[in-house]
Structures are given as structure tokens and as C-alpha cells.
Amino acid sequence: MSHPLTRVLTLLELLQSHARLTGAELADRLDTDVRTVRRYTAHLRDVGIPVEAERGRYGGYRLARGYRMPPLVLTNDEALAVVLGLLAAERLGMGTAAPASAGALAKVERVLPHTLREPLAAMRETLSFTANAVTGQAPGTGVLLALAQASRARTSVGISHHSWRQEHTERDIDPYGVVFHTGRWYVVGHDHLRDSLRTFRIDRIASVTARADGFTAPDGFDPVAHLTSTLARGTYRWQVEVTIHGPLDEVARRLPRSAVTLTARPAGVLMHARAERLDGMAHVLASLEWPFTVHRPDELRQALVDLAAQLVAAAQRKPEEPPQ
């Protein structure tokens, strides 16, 4: 690392990767002396990169929270992590209202050196996913960030909300947490208007206003568990109750948390679910490797018999016989 420009850029990378480094630490990593480190930091300031120096025994150098973002320097591994993160976010439907992911990906690729741009382009063009792409319901960036900040700071907010019936309400909530689930963003918290625990889709929130009041979330509250159990209790035609004679942990890995609730029982796992169609529930149960007992509804038993008949017919069909 003999070229001064290389050392200056390496210094910038080190400052971006650490909250603070002493002059001696920087000199050691740059294979130079403390006096030269001071000169290199002066070069960064000359081009508008805000480097702060703290004097004293515990002093050091750090990037200031300046009025503009300094040029971004990424290692090969960091650039790959950014590109893969953007691709995964797009696949999962995690984008916001503005096309930020596509713009960020284009900017990253535009400034990469050719030796790195080509391999990453190959990764983007050849990468495949086993799961289908999710069409996300994109929230506003400002709304999403305001709710996340309020949740962390434990401060109430006012929201302007539109229901699925397009009914508009203004209400105050205590946001306990923000959850992303199957292409949609949700905020879970206490609704002052209803005086109850509620879940709101963030893409239906038009604006967020900070309030001065603070709040305390219930001890041990899990926003993810609350959301998935709420969605599992949605309005469906059939209420299903089945005991699956298998271990809870393994059964839970095979069933979607948003569609069922599972409770350990001496005989196995008691599954409560709601379904619009029982033939679909029959397929889910038949895909499990454990025996099960249907408690309700009785119509599910007939759906299982019908599925079994279809499987028997398929097993007995000869290659030259067309399906009926």
C-alpha cells in the first residue's frame, strides 16, 4: 500500500466502517505514522468530507454527521451484500412507495469498477429463487420511518388512516412494533380511539404526526406473534380443529404461522385454523408425515375421502389411460 491516494481512500473506508479510530490505530492499519494520518485527514477535508479529530489521550478520528453524505467506499464483499440485499428486498415485496430499490441498485452498479460490475451483473441476471415473487403493498417511506422511530422511542403518534372500505379516520396509536409479512407492512400497537390492541396496514396510513406522550409496551409483547395470530383468526367460511400426532417444533416448521395456531397437547399438537375451502385444507393435512385426527368440521372428513379417491385413481391409472 505505497501510493498516497490508495492510503487516503483506505482511510475513508476505515472511517466509514468504524465509529472512531485513534491516530495510532489508523497509522498501524495504513502502515504509516500518525503525522501522515493527520495529513491524509486534511486531504479528505479539502474535498468536503467532514472528518472530526478529538484531541487527548482518548481522542481519535471519526466521520462527522455532516451536511452531506461522504463518498461511499465498498469492499467487494460489501458491494455483493448490498446488491443481494436489494434483489432480495425486491423479491419479497419490501419496497416503499418510491422506486428506491431500483434507483439504489442502478447507482451502485454505475460506480462499480468493471472488474466488480461484471460479476455482480452476472449474479443479478442468473440468480433464481425457489419462492415465487411477492407483489408488495408499498407504504410511503416517510410513514414507514416515522412509525419505526416512534416504536423505538416509545412515543405515541397520530395517524391518518383509510380502511379497506375507504373509511377515513384520524387516531392516535402507541406503536409497539413494525412487522413485514408476505408483501405487506404492518404496525401493531394500542389504538387510543378503540382503547384496544390493533393492527394497521402501513400502506393505508397517509401520514404520521409525532405526539409528545410516551408509552410503555406490555412486558414480553411479541408483535410478530400477535400479527400472525390475528391473521389466522381472519374471516373464513370454515373453522378447522385437528390434532396432529407429531412434535410441536417440527409441525410448526411445516405449517404457515399466518394461517394456523398450534397448541401442544399430550396426544400431539392441537391445530386451529380457518379455511375458505376444505379441499385445500385436505391437501395441507395430507402433505404432513404424521397421522392426525379431525375434530371439526365433519365436512373436512369428506374432503379427505375425496382427495384419497383422487390419489387412488391416479395410482391405478395406466400410462395410456387419459384422466377422467
C-alpha atoms as a printed R data frame, in Angstrom:
    type eleno elety resid chain resno       x       y       z
1   ATOM     1    CA   MET     A     1   0.000   0.000   0.000
2   ATOM     2    CA   SER     A     2   2.556   2.551  -1.184
3   ATOM     3    CA   HIS     A     3   0.507   5.037  -3.226
4   ATOM     4    CA   PRO     A     4  -0.730   8.011  -1.155
5   ATOM     5    CA   LEU     A     5  -4.118   8.122  -2.944
6   ATOM     6    CA   THR     A     6  -4.663   4.460  -2.094
7   ATOM     7    CA   ARG     A     7  -3.957   5.218   1.558
8   ATOM     8    CA   VAL     A     8  -6.340   8.195   1.572
9   ATOM     9    CA   LEU     A     9  -9.168   6.064   0.117
10  ATOM    10    CA   THR     A    10  -8.372   3.288   2.576
11  ATOM    11    CA   LEU     A    11  -8.550   5.843   5.385
12  ATOM    12    CA   LEU     A    12 -12.013   6.864   4.184
13  ATOM    13    CA   GLU     A    13 -13.105   3.225   4.134
14  ATOM    14    CA   LEU     A    14 -11.823   2.704   7.681
15  ATOM    15    CA   LEU     A    15 -13.637   5.801   8.966
16  ATOM    16    CA   GLN     A    16 -16.867   4.660   7.321
17  ATOM    17    CA   SER     A    17 -16.569   1.223   8.916
18  ATOM    18    CA   HIS     A    18 -15.778   2.352  12.494
19  ATOM    19    CA   ALA     A    19 -17.380   4.856  14.829
20  ATOM    20    CA   ARG     A    20 -13.946   6.143  15.927
21  ATOM    21    CA   LEU     A    21 -10.306   5.160  15.495
22  ATOM    22    CA   THR     A    22  -7.256   6.653  17.175
23  ATOM    23    CA   GLY     A    23  -4.398   8.095  15.190
24  ATOM    24    CA   ALA     A    24  -2.175   5.212  16.237
25  ATOM    25    CA   GLU     A    25  -4.757   2.629  15.112
26  ATOM    26    CA   LEU     A    26  -5.105   4.320  11.731
27  ATOM    27    CA   ALA     A    27  -1.351   4.624  11.320
28  ATOM    28    CA   ASP     A    28  -0.940   0.914  12.060
29  ATOM    29    CA   ARG     A    29  -3.611  -0.108   9.535
30  ATOM    30    CA   LEU     A    30  -2.230   2.239   6.872
31  ATOM    31    CA   ASP     A    31   1.351   1.191   7.550
32  ATOM    32    CA   THR     A    32   2.432   4.781   8.130
33  ATOM    33    CA   ASP     A    33   2.865   7.232  11.039
34  ATOM    34    CA   VAL     A    34   0.450   9.454  12.992
35  ATOM    35    CA   ARG     A    35   1.735  12.634  11.367
36  ATOM    36    CA   THR     A    36   0.938  11.246   7.916
37  ATOM    37    CA   VAL     A    37  -2.542  10.255   9.128
38  ATOM    38    CA   ARG     A    38  -3.145  13.889  10.050
39  ATOM    39    CA   ARG     A    39  -2.119  14.924   6.562
40  ATOM    40    CA   TYR     A    40  -4.423  12.367   4.957
41  ATOM    41    CA   THR     A    41  -7.393  13.544   7.030
42  ATOM    42    CA   ALA     A    42  -6.635  17.071   5.888
43  ATOM    43    CA   HIS     A    43  -6.846  15.847   2.276
44  ATOM    44    CA   LEU     A    44 -10.305  14.399   2.988
45  ATOM    45    CA   ARG     A    45 -11.473  17.683   4.495
46  ATOM    46    CA   ASP     A    46 -10.168  19.559   1.460
47  ATOM    47    CA   VAL     A    47 -12.578  17.629  -0.789
48  ATOM    48    CA   GLY     A    48 -15.524  18.218   1.543
49  ATOM    49    CA   ILE     A    49 -15.552  15.042   3.607
50  ATOM    50    CA   PRO     A    50 -16.238  16.029   7.238
51  ATOM    51    CA   VAL     A    51 -13.606  14.299   9.377
52  ATOM    52    CA   GLU     A    52 -13.595  15.258  13.052
53  ATOM    53    CA   ALA     A    53 -10.480  14.983  15.231
54  ATOM    54    CA   GLU     A    54 -10.688  14.617  19.018
55  ATOM    55    CA   ARG     A    55  -7.570  15.558  20.968
56  ATOM    56    CA   GLY     A    56  -6.378  13.975  24.190
57  ATOM    57    CA   ARG     A    57  -5.483  10.546  25.470
58  ATOM    58    CA   TYR     A    58  -8.767   9.018  24.296
59  ATOM    59    CA   GLY     A    59  -9.073  11.138  21.185
60  ATOM    60    CA   GLY     A    60  -9.225   9.927  17.624
61  ATOM    61    CA   TYR     A    61 -10.827  10.458  14.237
62  ATOM    62    CA   ARG     A    62 -14.367   9.919  13.041
63  ATOM    63    CA   LEU     A    63 -16.674  10.994  10.246
64  ATOM    64    CA   ALA     A    64 -18.932  13.814  11.399
65  ATOM    65    CA   ARG     A    65 -22.646  13.700  10.892
66  ATOM    66    CA   GLY     A    66 -22.080  16.240   8.139
67  ATOM    67    CA   TYR     A    67 -24.447  18.227   5.983
68  ATOM    68    CA   ARG     A    68 -23.878  15.737   3.149
69  ATOM    69    CA   MET     A    69 -23.041  12.067   2.859
70  ATOM    70    CA   PRO     A    70 -19.376  11.378   2.110
71  ATOM    71    CA   PRO     A    71 -18.493   9.278  -0.954
72  ATOM    72    CA   LEU     A    72 -19.265   5.645  -0.283
73  ATOM    73    CA   VAL     A    73 -16.409   3.166  -0.465
74  ATOM    74    CA   LEU     A    74 -17.355  -0.517  -0.524
75  ATOM    75    CA   THR     A    75 -15.237  -3.620  -0.492
76  ATOM    76    CA   ASN     A    76 -16.127  -6.428  -2.921
77  ATOM    77    CA   ASP     A    77 -17.908  -8.364  -0.166
78  ATOM    78    CA   GLU     A    78 -19.851  -5.264   0.934
79  ATOM    79    CA   ALA     A    79 -20.915  -4.465  -2.646
80  ATOM    80    CA   LEU     A    80 -22.132  -8.039  -3.085
81  ATOM    81    CA   ALA     A    81 -24.075  -7.799   0.195
82  ATOM    82    CA   VAL     A    82 -25.756  -4.552  -0.956
83  ATOM    83    CA   VAL     A    83 -26.722  -5.937  -4.369
84  ATOM    84    CA   LEU     A    84 -28.061  -9.202  -2.916
85  ATOM    85    CA   GLY     A    85 -29.987  -7.276  -0.263
86  ATOM    86    CA   LEU     A    86 -31.646  -5.078  -2.887
87  ATOM    87    CA   LEU     A    87 -32.520  -8.083  -5.060
88  ATOM    88    CA   ALA     A    88 -33.970  -9.977  -2.091
89  ATOM    89    CA   ALA     A    89 -35.996  -6.930  -0.986
90  ATOM    90    CA   GLU     A    90 -37.485  -6.637  -4.457
91  ATOM    91    CA   ARG     A    91 -38.316 -10.343  -4.494
92  ATOM    92    CA   LEU     A    92 -40.001 -10.184  -1.084
93  ATOM    93    CA   GLY     A    93 -42.036  -7.098  -1.975
94  ATOM    94    CA   MET     A    94 -40.292  -4.951   0.643
95  ATOM    95    CA   GLY     A    95 -40.079  -1.799  -1.497
96  ATOM    96    CA   THR     A    96 -41.515   1.547  -0.475
97  ATOM    97    CA   ALA     A    97 -43.774   3.856  -2.482
98  ATOM    98    CA   ALA     A    98 -40.883   5.379  -4.422
99  ATOM    99    CA   PRO     A    99 -38.794   3.118  -6.745
100 ATOM   100    CA   ALA     A   100 -35.917   3.402  -4.295
101 ATOM   101    CA   SER     A   101 -34.554  -0.126  -4.692
102 ATOM   102    CA   ALA     A   102 -34.191   0.112  -8.458
103 ATOM   103    CA   GLY     A   103 -32.580   3.547  -8.176
104 ATOM   104    CA   ALA     A   104 -30.154   2.416  -5.488
105 ATOM   105    CA   LEU     A   105 -29.184  -0.676  -7.473
106 ATOM   106    CA   ALA     A   106 -28.566   1.409 -10.600
107 ATOM   107    CA   LYS     A   107 -26.388   3.868  -8.669
108 ATOM   108    CA   VAL     A   108 -24.320   1.130  -7.061
109 ATOM   109    CA   GLU     A   109 -23.746  -0.629 -10.370
110 ATOM   110    CA   ARG     A   110 -22.896   2.639 -12.136
111 ATOM   111    CA   VAL     A   111 -19.967   3.462  -9.857
112 ATOM   112    CA   LEU     A   112 -18.504  -0.028  -9.534
113 ATOM   113    CA   PRO     A   113 -15.222  -0.802 -11.274
114 ATOM   114    CA   HIS     A   114 -15.504  -3.058 -14.307
115 ATOM   115    CA   THR     A   115 -13.822  -5.962 -12.514
116 ATOM   116    CA   LEU     A   116 -16.643  -5.975  -9.947
117 ATOM   117    CA   ARG     A   117 -19.531  -4.713 -12.091
118 ATOM   118    CA   GLU     A   118 -19.465  -7.670 -14.470
119 ATOM   119    CA   PRO     A   119 -19.546 -10.440 -11.811
120 ATOM   120    CA   LEU     A   120 -22.356  -8.667  -9.947
121 ATOM   121    CA   ALA     A   121 -24.313  -8.191 -13.180
122 ATOM   122    CA   ALA     A   122 -23.896 -11.905 -13.833
123 ATOM   123    CA   MET     A   123 -25.184 -12.631 -10.334
124 ATOM   124    CA   ARG     A   124 -28.234 -10.407 -10.863
125 ATOM   125    CA   GLU     A   125 -29.065 -11.920 -14.257
126 ATOM   126    CA   THR     A   126 -28.603 -15.571 -13.287
127 ATOM   127    CA   LEU     A   127 -29.880 -15.591  -9.699
128 ATOM   128    CA   SER     A   128 -33.004 -17.714  -9.222
129 ATOM   129    CA   PHE     A   129 -35.332 -18.094  -6.227
130 ATOM   130    CA   THR     A   130 -37.261 -21.140  -5.090
131 ATOM   131    CA   ALA     A   131 -40.105 -18.988  -3.775
132 ATOM   132    CA   ASN     A   132 -42.429 -17.032  -6.032
133 ATOM   133    CA   ALA     A   133 -42.077 -13.279  -6.206
134 ATOM   134    CA   VAL     A   134 -44.322 -11.304  -3.852
135 ATOM   135    CA   THR     A   135 -46.281  -8.309  -5.091
136 ATOM   136    CA   GLY     A   136 -45.798  -5.883  -2.234
137 ATOM   137    CA   GLN     A   137 -48.162  -3.237  -0.932
138 ATOM   138    CA   ALA     A   138 -45.714  -0.346  -0.777
139 ATOM   139    CA   PRO     A   139 -46.000   2.179   2.078
140 ATOM   140    CA   GLY     A   140 -44.683   5.722   1.973
141 ATOM   141    CA   THR     A   141 -41.050   5.963   3.017
142 ATOM   142    CA   GLY     A   142 -41.698   8.825   5.435
143 ATOM   143    CA   VAL     A   143 -44.630   6.999   7.045
144 ATOM   144    CA   LEU     A   144 -42.654   3.789   7.496
145 ATOM   145    CA   LEU     A   145 -39.629   5.527   9.008
146 ATOM   146    CA   ALA     A   146 -41.751   7.704  11.314
147 ATOM   147    CA   LEU     A   147 -43.528   4.642  12.727
148 ATOM   148    CA   ALA     A   148 -40.238   2.793  13.227
149 ATOM   149    CA   GLN     A   149 -38.720   5.774  15.052
150 ATOM   150    CA   ALA     A   150 -41.774   6.196  17.264
151 ATOM   151    CA   SER     A   151 -41.752   2.484  18.101
152 ATOM   152    CA   ARG     A   152 -38.105   2.615  19.142
153 ATOM   153    CA   ALA     A   153 -38.524   5.857  21.106
154 ATOM   154    CA   ARG     A   154 -41.788   4.625  22.676
155 ATOM   155    CA   THR     A   155 -43.704   7.788  21.750
156 ATOM   156    CA   SER     A   156 -47.302   7.996  20.564
157 ATOM   157    CA   VAL     A   157 -48.204   9.154  17.063
158 ATOM   158    CA   GLY     A   158 -51.258  10.411  15.261
159 ATOM   159    CA   ILE     A   159 -52.112   8.653  12.004
160 ATOM   160    CA   SER     A   160 -54.404   9.424   9.101
161 ATOM   161    CA   HIS     A   161 -55.825   6.033   8.154
162 ATOM   162    CA   HIS     A   162 -58.026   4.669   5.360
163 ATOM   163    CA   SER     A   163 -59.721   1.304   5.944
164 ATOM   164    CA   TRP     A   164 -60.281  -1.287   3.227
165 ATOM   165    CA   ARG     A   165 -63.777   0.223   2.902
166 ATOM   166    CA   GLN     A   166 -62.082   3.602   2.219
167 ATOM   167    CA   GLU     A   167 -63.367   4.997   5.513
168 ATOM   168    CA   HIS     A   168 -61.044   7.750   6.736
169 ATOM   169    CA   THR     A   169 -60.228   8.187  10.430
170 ATOM   170    CA   GLU     A   170 -57.759  10.215  12.464
171 ATOM   171    CA   ARG     A   171 -56.496   8.373  15.519
172 ATOM   172    CA   ASP     A   172 -53.631   8.188  17.994
173 ATOM   173    CA   ILE     A   173 -51.724   4.947  18.484
174 ATOM   174    CA   ASP     A   174 -48.847   3.628  20.603
175 ATOM   175    CA   PRO     A   175 -46.756   1.700  18.028
176 ATOM   176    CA   TYR     A   176 -45.372  -1.418  19.708
177 ATOM   177    CA   GLY     A   177 -43.604  -2.659  16.579
178 ATOM   178    CA   VAL     A   178 -43.400  -2.726  12.785
179 ATOM   179    CA   VAL     A   179 -43.746  -6.090  11.011
180 ATOM   180    CA   PHE     A   180 -43.246  -7.120   7.382
181 ATOM   181    CA   HIS     A   181 -45.320 -10.145   6.369
182 ATOM   182    CA   THR     A   182 -45.899 -11.665   2.906
183 ATOM   183    CA   GLY     A   183 -45.549  -8.464   0.930
184 ATOM   184    CA   ARG     A   184 -47.242  -6.094   3.372
185 ATOM   185    CA   TRP     A   185 -46.029  -3.805   6.160
186 ATOM   186    CA   TYR     A   186 -47.992  -3.605   9.421
187 ATOM   187    CA   VAL     A   187 -47.798  -1.587  12.624
188 ATOM   188    CA   VAL     A   188 -49.066  -3.221  15.816
189 ATOM   189    CA   GLY     A   189 -49.984  -1.145  18.850
190 ATOM   190    CA   HIS     A   190 -52.569   0.328  21.188
191 ATOM   191    CA   ASP     A   191 -55.300   2.303  19.419
192 ATOM   192    CA   HIS     A   192 -56.495   5.181  21.622
193 ATOM   193    CA   LEU     A   193 -59.716   5.571  19.622
194 ATOM   194    CA   ARG     A   194 -60.825   1.967  20.239
195 ATOM   195    CA   ASP     A   195 -58.859   1.598  23.505
196 ATOM   196    CA   SER     A   196 -57.612  -1.785  22.336
197 ATOM   197    CA   LEU     A   197 -54.723  -3.559  20.673
198 ATOM   198    CA   ARG     A   198 -54.991  -3.132  16.901
199 ATOM   199    CA   THR     A   199 -53.076  -3.890  13.716
200 ATOM   200    CA   PHE     A   200 -52.885  -1.431  10.809
201 ATOM   201    CA   ARG     A   201 -51.570  -1.926   7.308
202 ATOM   202    CA   ILE     A   202 -48.991   0.792   6.789
203 ATOM   203    CA   ASP     A   203 -49.808   1.289   3.100
204 ATOM   204    CA   ARG     A   204 -53.229   2.520   4.273
205 ATOM   205    CA   ILE     A   205 -51.691   5.200   6.509
206 ATOM   206    CA   ALA     A   206 -51.444   8.521   4.666
207 ATOM   207    CA   SER     A   207 -49.485  10.494   7.270
208 ATOM   208    CA   VAL     A   208 -47.903  10.225  10.724
209 ATOM   209    CA   THR     A   209 -47.705  13.040  13.285
210 ATOM   210    CA   ALA     A   210 -45.453  12.813  16.327
211 ATOM   211    CA   ARG     A   211 -47.045  13.267  19.754
212 ATOM   212    CA   ALA     A   212 -45.358  14.349  22.973
213 ATOM   213    CA   ASP     A   213 -46.797  11.485  25.037
214 ATOM   214    CA   GLY     A   214 -44.705   8.416  25.771
215 ATOM   215    CA   PHE     A   215 -45.912   4.876  26.413
216 ATOM   216    CA   THR     A   216 -44.731   1.555  27.801
217 ATOM   217    CA   ALA     A   217 -45.300  -1.609  25.793
218 ATOM   218    CA   PRO     A   218 -46.617  -4.686  27.644
219 ATOM   219    CA   ASP     A   219 -43.877  -6.886  29.074
220 ATOM   220    CA   GLY     A   220 -42.842  -9.607  26.661
221 ATOM   221    CA   PHE     A   221 -45.130  -8.404  23.881
222 ATOM   222    CA   ASP     A   222 -44.243 -10.002  20.531
223 ATOM   223    CA   PRO     A   223 -45.552  -8.003  17.520
224 ATOM   224    CA   VAL     A   224 -44.877 -10.902  15.129
225 ATOM   225    CA   ALA     A   225 -46.784 -13.443  17.214
226 ATOM   226    CA   HIS     A   226 -49.699 -11.038  17.632
227 ATOM   227    CA   LEU     A   227 -49.881 -10.276  13.921
228 ATOM   228    CA   THR     A   228 -49.753 -13.880  12.775
229 ATOM   229    CA   SER     A   229 -52.362 -14.987  15.300
230 ATOM   230    CA   THR     A   230 -54.618 -12.076  14.261
231 ATOM   231    CA   LEU     A   231 -54.353 -13.005  10.581
232 ATOM   232    CA   ALA     A   232 -55.054 -16.648  11.424
233 ATOM   233    CA   ARG     A   233 -58.334 -15.547  13.042
234 ATOM   234    CA   GLY     A   234 -59.488 -13.773   9.886
235 ATOM   235    CA   THR     A   235 -62.997 -14.196   8.450
236 ATOM   236    CA   TYR     A   236 -63.224 -17.522   6.628
237 ATOM   237    CA   ARG     A   237 -66.028 -19.945   5.877
238 ATOM   238    CA   TRP     A   238 -64.759 -22.948   7.887
239 ATOM   239    CA   GLN     A   239 -63.324 -23.279  11.378
240 ATOM   240    CA   VAL     A   240 -60.973 -26.249  11.492
241 ATOM   241    CA   GLU     A   241 -59.753 -28.136  14.552
242 ATOM   242    CA   VAL     A   242 -57.386 -31.069  14.106
243 ATOM   243    CA   THR     A   243 -54.961 -32.924  16.384
244 ATOM   244    CA   ILE     A   244 -51.708 -33.687  14.601
245 ATOM   245    CA   HIS     A   245 -49.877 -36.556  16.303
246 ATOM   246    CA   GLY     A   246 -46.341 -35.174  15.999
247 ATOM   247    CA   PRO     A   247 -43.816 -32.940  17.810
248 ATOM   248    CA   LEU     A   248 -44.746 -29.267  18.102
249 ATOM   249    CA   ASP     A   249 -41.470 -27.835  16.774
250 ATOM   250    CA   GLU     A   250 -41.478 -29.959  13.635
251 ATOM   251    CA   VAL     A   251 -45.182 -29.434  12.953
252 ATOM   252    CA   ALA     A   252 -44.724 -25.677  13.330
253 ATOM   253    CA   ARG     A   253 -41.998 -25.702  10.671
254 ATOM   254    CA   ARG     A   254 -44.352 -27.355   8.190
255 ATOM   255    CA   LEU     A   255 -47.357 -25.079   8.633
256 ATOM   256    CA   PRO     A   256 -47.664 -21.330   7.875
257 ATOM   257    CA   ARG     A   257 -47.801 -19.283  11.089
258 ATOM   258    CA   SER     A   258 -50.176 -16.786   9.486
259 ATOM   259    CA   ALA     A   259 -52.795 -19.486   8.790
260 ATOM   260    CA   VAL     A   260 -52.866 -21.634  11.945
261 ATOM   261    CA   THR     A   261 -52.445 -21.567  15.703
262 ATOM   262    CA   LEU     A   262 -50.778 -24.553  17.343
263 ATOM   263    CA   THR     A   263 -51.010 -25.746  20.941
264 ATOM   264    CA   ALA     A   264 -49.080 -28.626  22.494
265 ATOM   265    CA   ARG     A   265 -51.286 -31.396  23.861
266 ATOM   266    CA   PRO     A   266 -50.481 -34.813  25.391
267 ATOM   267    CA   ALA     A   267 -51.696 -36.521  22.218
268 ATOM   268    CA   GLY     A   268 -49.776 -34.236  19.883
269 ATOM   269    CA   VAL     A   269 -50.446 -30.738  18.541
270 ATOM   270    CA   LEU     A   270 -53.893 -29.160  18.501
271 ATOM   271    CA   MET     A   271 -54.240 -27.082  15.335
272 ATOM   272    CA   HIS     A   272 -56.863 -24.357  14.989
273 ATOM   273    CA   ALA     A   273 -57.273 -22.859  11.539
274 ATOM   274    CA   ARG     A   274 -59.773 -21.129   9.319
275 ATOM   275    CA   ALA     A   275 -60.234 -22.017   5.701
276 ATOM   276    CA   GLU     A   276 -62.307 -20.809   2.787
277 ATOM   277    CA   ARG     A   277 -62.083 -24.183   1.028
278 ATOM   278    CA   LEU     A   278 -61.806 -27.559   2.716
279 ATOM   279    CA   ASP     A   279 -60.170 -29.272  -0.254
280 ATOM   280    CA   GLY     A   280 -57.174 -27.011   0.257
281 ATOM   281    CA   MET     A   281 -57.033 -27.907   3.955
282 ATOM   282    CA   ALA     A   282 -57.231 -31.601   2.988
283 ATOM   283    CA   HIS     A   283 -54.148 -31.168   0.790
284 ATOM   284    CA   VAL     A   284 -52.285 -29.448   3.648
285 ATOM   285    CA   LEU     A   285 -53.043 -32.256   6.091
286 ATOM   286    CA   ALA     A   286 -52.219 -34.968   3.541
287 ATOM   287    CA   SER     A   287 -48.806 -33.388   2.969
288 ATOM   288    CA   LEU     A   288 -47.821 -33.932   6.620
289 ATOM   289    CA   GLU     A   289 -45.849 -37.006   7.648
290 ATOM   290    CA   TRP     A   290 -47.776 -37.547  10.901
291 ATOM   291    CA   PRO     A   291 -51.222 -39.085  11.482
292 ATOM   292    CA   PHE     A   292 -53.987 -36.713  12.532
293 ATOM   293    CA   THR     A   293 -57.486 -36.716  13.987
294 ATOM   294    CA   VAL     A   294 -60.197 -34.369  12.692
295 ATOM   295    CA   HIS     A   295 -62.381 -32.788  15.382
296 ATOM   296    CA   ARG     A   296 -64.306 -30.377  13.179
297 ATOM   297    CA   PRO     A   297 -65.865 -29.760  10.765
298 ATOM   298    CA   ASP     A   298 -67.260 -33.116   9.656
299 ATOM   299    CA   GLU     A   299 -67.195 -31.847   6.076
300 ATOM   300    CA   LEU     A   300 -63.384 -31.984   6.247
301 ATOM   301    CA   ARG     A   301 -63.584 -35.774   6.576
302 ATOM   302    CA   GLN     A   302 -65.427 -35.963   3.240
303 ATOM   303    CA   ALA     A   303 -62.852 -33.644   1.637
304 ATOM   304    CA   LEU     A   304 -60.124 -36.059   2.779
305 ATOM   305    CA   VAL     A   305 -62.070 -39.050   1.409
306 ATOM   306    CA   ASP     A   306 -62.449 -37.275  -1.939
307 ATOM   307    CA   LEU     A   307 -58.724 -36.494  -2.036
308 ATOM   308    CA   ALA     A   308 -57.874 -40.097  -1.175
309 ATOM   309    CA   ALA     A   309 -60.080 -41.315  -4.022
310 ATOM   310    CA   GLN     A   310 -58.303 -38.978  -6.440
311 ATOM   311    CA   LEU     A   311 -54.928 -40.305  -5.311
312 ATOM   312    CA   VAL     A   312 -56.036 -43.927  -5.617
313 ATOM   313    CA   ALA     A   313 -57.365 -43.274  -9.127
314 ATOM   314    CA   ALA     A   314 -54.096 -41.597 -10.096
315 ATOM   315    CA   ALA     A   315 -52.059 -44.516  -8.702
316 ATOM   316    CA   GLN     A   316 -54.126 -47.083 -10.631
317 ATOM   317    CA   ARG     A   317 -54.210 -45.178 -13.937
318 ATOM   318    CA   LYS     A   318 -52.206 -46.804 -16.737
319 ATOM   319    CA   PRO     A   319 -49.946 -44.607 -18.875
320 ATOM   320    CA   GLU     A   320 -52.202 -44.964 -21.925
321 ATOM   321    CA   GLU     A   321 -55.373 -44.026 -19.983
322 ATOM   322    CA   PRO     A   322 -56.372 -40.334 -20.061
323 ATOM   323    CA   PRO     A   323 -57.565 -38.833 -16.760
324 ATOM   324    CA   GLN     A   324 -61.315 -38.698 -16.278
